[in-house]
XYZ file of C-alpha atoms in Angstrom:
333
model
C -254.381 158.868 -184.693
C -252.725 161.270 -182.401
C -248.911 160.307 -181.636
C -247.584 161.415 -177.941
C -244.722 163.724 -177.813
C -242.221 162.049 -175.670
C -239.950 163.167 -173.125
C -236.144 163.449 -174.640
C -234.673 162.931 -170.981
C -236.572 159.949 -169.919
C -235.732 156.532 -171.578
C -237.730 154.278 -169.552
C -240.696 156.865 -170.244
C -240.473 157.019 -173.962
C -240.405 152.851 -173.518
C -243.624 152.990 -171.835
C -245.400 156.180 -173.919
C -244.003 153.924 -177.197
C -246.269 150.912 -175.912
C -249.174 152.699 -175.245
C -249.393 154.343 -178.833
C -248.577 151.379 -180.595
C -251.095 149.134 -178.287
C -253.910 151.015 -177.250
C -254.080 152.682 -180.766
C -254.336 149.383 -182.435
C -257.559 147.175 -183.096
C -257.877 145.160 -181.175
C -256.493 147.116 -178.626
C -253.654 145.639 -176.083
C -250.584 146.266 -173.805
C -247.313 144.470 -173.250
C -247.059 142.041 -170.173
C -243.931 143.599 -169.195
C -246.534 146.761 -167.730
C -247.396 144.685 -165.297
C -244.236 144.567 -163.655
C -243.986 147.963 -161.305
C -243.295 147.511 -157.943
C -246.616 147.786 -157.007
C -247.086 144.752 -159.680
C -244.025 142.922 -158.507
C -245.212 142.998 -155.356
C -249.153 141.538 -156.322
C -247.369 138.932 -158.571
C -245.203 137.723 -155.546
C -249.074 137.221 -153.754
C -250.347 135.310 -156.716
C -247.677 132.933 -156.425
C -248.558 132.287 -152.636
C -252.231 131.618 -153.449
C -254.108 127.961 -153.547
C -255.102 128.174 -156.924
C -252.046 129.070 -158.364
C -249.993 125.462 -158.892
C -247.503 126.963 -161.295
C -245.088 128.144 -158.758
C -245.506 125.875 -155.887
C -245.075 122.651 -158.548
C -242.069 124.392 -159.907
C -240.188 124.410 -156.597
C -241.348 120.955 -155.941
C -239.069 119.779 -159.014
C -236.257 121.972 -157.962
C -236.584 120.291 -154.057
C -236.536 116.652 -155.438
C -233.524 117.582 -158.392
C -231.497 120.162 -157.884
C -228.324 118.578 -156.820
C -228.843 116.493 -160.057
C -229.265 119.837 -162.508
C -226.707 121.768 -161.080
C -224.528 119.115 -161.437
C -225.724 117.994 -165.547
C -224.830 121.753 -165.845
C -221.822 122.150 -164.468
C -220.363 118.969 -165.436
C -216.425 119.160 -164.515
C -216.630 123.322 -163.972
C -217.707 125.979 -161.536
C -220.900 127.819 -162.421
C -222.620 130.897 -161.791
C -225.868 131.754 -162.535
C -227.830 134.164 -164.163
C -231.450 134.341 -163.974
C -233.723 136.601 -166.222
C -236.788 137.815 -164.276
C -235.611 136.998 -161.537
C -238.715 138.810 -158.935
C -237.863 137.639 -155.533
C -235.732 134.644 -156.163
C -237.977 132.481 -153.979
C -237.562 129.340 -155.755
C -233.911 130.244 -156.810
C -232.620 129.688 -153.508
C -233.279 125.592 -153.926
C -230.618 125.363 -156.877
C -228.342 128.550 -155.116
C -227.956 125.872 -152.296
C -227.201 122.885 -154.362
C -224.585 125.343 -156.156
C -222.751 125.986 -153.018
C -223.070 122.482 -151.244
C -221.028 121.881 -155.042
C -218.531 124.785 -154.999
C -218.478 126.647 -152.065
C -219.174 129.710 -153.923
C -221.363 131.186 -156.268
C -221.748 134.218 -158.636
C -225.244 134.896 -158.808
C -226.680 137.628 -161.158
C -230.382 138.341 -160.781
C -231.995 140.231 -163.731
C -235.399 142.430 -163.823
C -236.947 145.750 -164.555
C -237.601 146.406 -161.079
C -235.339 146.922 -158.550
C -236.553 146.684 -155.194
C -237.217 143.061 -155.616
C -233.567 142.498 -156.788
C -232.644 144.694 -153.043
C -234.976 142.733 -151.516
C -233.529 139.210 -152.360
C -230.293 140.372 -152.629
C -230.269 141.305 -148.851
C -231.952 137.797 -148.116
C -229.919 135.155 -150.049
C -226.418 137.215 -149.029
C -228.070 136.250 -145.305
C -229.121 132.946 -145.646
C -226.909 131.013 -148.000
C -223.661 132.141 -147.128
C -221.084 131.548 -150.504
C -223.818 133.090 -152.820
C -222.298 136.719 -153.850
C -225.675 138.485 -155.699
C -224.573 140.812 -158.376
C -228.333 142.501 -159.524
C -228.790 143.928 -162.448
C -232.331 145.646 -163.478
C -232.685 145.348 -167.030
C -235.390 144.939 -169.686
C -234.022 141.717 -171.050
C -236.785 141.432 -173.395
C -235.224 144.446 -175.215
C -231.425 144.117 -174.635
C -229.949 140.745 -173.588
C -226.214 142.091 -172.087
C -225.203 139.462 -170.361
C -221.268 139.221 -168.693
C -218.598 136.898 -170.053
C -218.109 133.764 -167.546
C -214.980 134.280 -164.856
C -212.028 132.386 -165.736
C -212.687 128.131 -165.863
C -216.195 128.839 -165.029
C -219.659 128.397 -167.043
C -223.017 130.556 -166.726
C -226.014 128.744 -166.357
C -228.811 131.126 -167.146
C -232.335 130.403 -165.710
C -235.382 131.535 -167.214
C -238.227 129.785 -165.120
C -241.631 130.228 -163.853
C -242.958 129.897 -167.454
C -241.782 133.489 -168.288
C -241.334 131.897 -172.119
C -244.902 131.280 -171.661
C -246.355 135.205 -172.340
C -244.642 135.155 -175.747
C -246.273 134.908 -179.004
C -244.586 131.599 -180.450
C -242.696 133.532 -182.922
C -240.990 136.064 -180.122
C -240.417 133.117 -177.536
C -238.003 131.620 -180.675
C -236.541 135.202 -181.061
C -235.637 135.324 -177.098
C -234.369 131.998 -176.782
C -231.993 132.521 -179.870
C -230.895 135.684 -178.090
C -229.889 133.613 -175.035
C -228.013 131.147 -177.082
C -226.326 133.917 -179.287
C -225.340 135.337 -175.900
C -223.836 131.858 -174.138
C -220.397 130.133 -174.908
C -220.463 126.165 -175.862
C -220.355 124.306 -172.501
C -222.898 127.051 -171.057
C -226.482 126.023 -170.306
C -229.995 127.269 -170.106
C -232.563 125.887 -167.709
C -236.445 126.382 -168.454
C -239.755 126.072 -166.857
C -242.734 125.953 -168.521
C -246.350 125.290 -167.670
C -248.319 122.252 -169.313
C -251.677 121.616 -170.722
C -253.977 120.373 -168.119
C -257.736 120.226 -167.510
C -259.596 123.319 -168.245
C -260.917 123.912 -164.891
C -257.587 123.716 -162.809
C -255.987 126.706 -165.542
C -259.316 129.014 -165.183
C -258.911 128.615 -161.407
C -255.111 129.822 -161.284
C -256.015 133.126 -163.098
C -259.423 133.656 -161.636
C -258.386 133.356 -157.781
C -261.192 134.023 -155.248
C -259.369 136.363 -153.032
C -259.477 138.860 -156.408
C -255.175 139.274 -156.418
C -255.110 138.075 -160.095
C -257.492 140.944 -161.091
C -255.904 143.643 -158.690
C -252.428 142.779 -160.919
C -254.056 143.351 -164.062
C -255.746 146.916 -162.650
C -252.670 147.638 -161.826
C -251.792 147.907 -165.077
C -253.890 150.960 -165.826
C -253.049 152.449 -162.121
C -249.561 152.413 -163.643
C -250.589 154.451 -166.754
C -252.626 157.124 -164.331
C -248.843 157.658 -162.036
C -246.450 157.348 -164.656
C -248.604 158.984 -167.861
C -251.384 161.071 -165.719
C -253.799 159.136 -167.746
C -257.534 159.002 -166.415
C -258.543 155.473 -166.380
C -260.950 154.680 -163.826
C -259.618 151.078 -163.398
C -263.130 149.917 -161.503
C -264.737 150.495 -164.988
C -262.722 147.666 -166.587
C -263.514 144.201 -165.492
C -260.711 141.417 -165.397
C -260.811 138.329 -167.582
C -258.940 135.218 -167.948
C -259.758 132.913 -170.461
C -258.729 129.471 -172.002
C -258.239 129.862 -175.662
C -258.174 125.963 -177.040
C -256.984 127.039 -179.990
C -253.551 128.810 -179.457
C -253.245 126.940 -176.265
C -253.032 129.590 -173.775
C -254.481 131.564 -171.222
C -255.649 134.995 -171.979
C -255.382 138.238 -169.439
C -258.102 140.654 -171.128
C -259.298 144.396 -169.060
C -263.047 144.719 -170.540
C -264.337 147.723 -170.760
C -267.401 148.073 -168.650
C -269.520 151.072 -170.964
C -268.970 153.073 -173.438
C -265.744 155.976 -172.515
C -262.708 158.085 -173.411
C -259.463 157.646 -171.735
C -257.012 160.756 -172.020
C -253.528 160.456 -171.646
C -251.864 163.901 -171.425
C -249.336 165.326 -174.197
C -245.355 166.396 -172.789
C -243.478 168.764 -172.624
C -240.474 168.345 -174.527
C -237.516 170.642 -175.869
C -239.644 171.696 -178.988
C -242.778 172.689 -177.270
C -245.733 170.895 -175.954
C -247.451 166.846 -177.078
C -250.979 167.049 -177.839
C -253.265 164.951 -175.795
C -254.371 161.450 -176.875
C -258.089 160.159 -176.563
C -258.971 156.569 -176.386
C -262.134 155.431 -177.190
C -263.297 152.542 -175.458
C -266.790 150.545 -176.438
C -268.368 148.729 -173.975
C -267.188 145.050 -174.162
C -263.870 146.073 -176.137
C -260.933 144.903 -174.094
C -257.548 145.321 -173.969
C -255.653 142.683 -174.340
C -252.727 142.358 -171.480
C -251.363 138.928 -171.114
C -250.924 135.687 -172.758
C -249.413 132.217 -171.153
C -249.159 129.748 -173.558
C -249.254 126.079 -172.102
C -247.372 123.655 -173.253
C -247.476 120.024 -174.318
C -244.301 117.463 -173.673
C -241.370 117.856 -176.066
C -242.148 121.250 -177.008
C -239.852 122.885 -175.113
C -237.179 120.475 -176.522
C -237.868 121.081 -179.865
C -237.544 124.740 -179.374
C -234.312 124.650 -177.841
C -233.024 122.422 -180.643
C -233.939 125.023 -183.193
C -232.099 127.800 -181.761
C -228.628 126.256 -181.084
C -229.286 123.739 -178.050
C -228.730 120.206 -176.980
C -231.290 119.575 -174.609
C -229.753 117.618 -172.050
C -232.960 116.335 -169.678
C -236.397 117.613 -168.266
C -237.928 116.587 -165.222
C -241.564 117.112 -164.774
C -244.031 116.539 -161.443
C -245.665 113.326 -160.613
C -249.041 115.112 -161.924
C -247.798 116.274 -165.277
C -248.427 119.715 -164.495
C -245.220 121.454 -164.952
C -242.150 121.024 -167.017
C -237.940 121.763 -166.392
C -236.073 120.854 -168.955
C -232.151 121.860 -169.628
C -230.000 122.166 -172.657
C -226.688 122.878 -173.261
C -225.417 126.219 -175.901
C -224.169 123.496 -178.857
């Protein structure tokens, strides 16, 4: 096993050289979701969201249209809010509750969080424009690493969102570890709102990752595009094929990148202070994949019983008229 020398002035580089020796070194070999999320992947993820096969996101801001008034309101009960919301992306369905907040208070601190920031600009710009009393105060931060979040103004409590089913591409065991890092972050009185994405029929889940217009697999190339810019690794991204599959078992979607024949990846060595990294070679069989996302699905009361073990009263959830989706808020205890 060959261990890449890493660049001593580059944080966010050692962060991505780190993943890539620890998951592409491994058997069976895989990569972090948080990869994906460049801003050439930001911007294919926003797609995905717009496509007909994809119900997650559309279902999602069908709840917030028919509720938010009513879960700003649970949340806030007899105090200002502002809001923090951790991968944020372009806010799209944010803008439903921002509005609700306003039509409440007037005004609203609102603190988008993610690791890319021309998304943040981007929304920033747009929300500022179109729901005047919403002050946007991004941040772009790996909150999967670090959770750093502000103390609440004066009188006020922080509502943080994490929605979309983010919690949803953690191992069980890591989504526990995040949510008790929100909570050990919050006051009592402050709230967390989260969306998650239930277990439905086979065929509807295998559709939403396996789109016809191919967007789902151009996100998960992207991944190894990425490592050619930012690493000046070799991959030749057409020789991995994309695959989603359900996995009954662990109840979740799985993003895999399968090797199409047998063949070495390189990823060059750095230069660093003390002289120069050797290469590293990857060794690829044909079939072997790399494993690059999961999203767990899950069933009613889950979420509620995670939020209870970490430090939370859950307050209420409000689901679709299909059962498809899940929004459920609890309170820091």
């Amino acid at each position: 096993m060959t261990t890449l020398s890493l660049p001593l002035n580059s944080v966010a580089a050692q962060h991505v050289f780190a993943a890539v020796n620890e998951g592409l070194l491994s058997s069976p070999k895989a990569l972090p979701a948080w990869l994906f999320y460049d801003e050439t992947g930001s911007r294919l993820f926003d797609r995905i969201t717009e496509l007909p096969e994809y119900y997650p996101t559309r279902t999602e801001r069908a709840i917030f249209a028919a509720n938010a008034a009513e879960i700003i309101a649970l949340a806030a009960d007899s105090h200002a809010l502002q809001i923090i919301e951790l991968g944020a992306g372009s806010c799209d369905k944010t803008r439903i509750l921002l509005q609700a907040a306003v039509e409440r208070q007037d005004t609203v601190l609102y603190e988008p969080v993610d690791v890319s920031p021309a998304p943040l600009e981007e929304a920033r710009e747009r929300i500022e424009r179109e729901i005047p009393g919403v002050l946007v105060s991004p941040r772009v931060q790996d909150y999967t690493r670090s959770l750093a979040l502000d103390p609440p103004l004066s009188g006020e409590r922080r509502l943080v969102l994490y929605i979309g089913s983010s919690i949803g591409n953690f191992e069980p065991a890591e989504a526990h570890a995040l949510l008790a890092e929100i909570r050990s972050t919050l006051d009592p009185g402050d709230t967390l709102l989260v969306g998650v994405d239930l277990v439905k029929e086979e065929a509807l889940l295998h559709a939403a990752y396996n789109d016809e217009a191919g967007v789902t697999e151009a996100f998960n190339r992207n991944l190894l595009h990425r490592l050619n810019r930012e690493l000046g690794a070799n991959f030749k991204p057409d020789l991995f094929a994309h695959r989603a599959i359900w996995n009954p078992q662990h109840s979740r979607i799985e993003m895999h990148l399968e090797s199409l024949l047998r063949q070495i990846v390189t990823i060059p060595g750095c230069h660093t202070e003390s002289g120069t990294g050797r290469d590293m070679q990857i060794e690829f069989a044909r079939g072997e994949t790399i494993h690059t996302e999961n999203s767990y699905k899950y069933r009613p009361g889950q979420t509620e019983s995670m939020l209870e073990s970490v430090g939370f009263t859950p307050l209420k959830t409000w689901t679709d008229k299909r059962g498809w989706f899940a929004v459920s808020l609890a309170r820091a205890a």
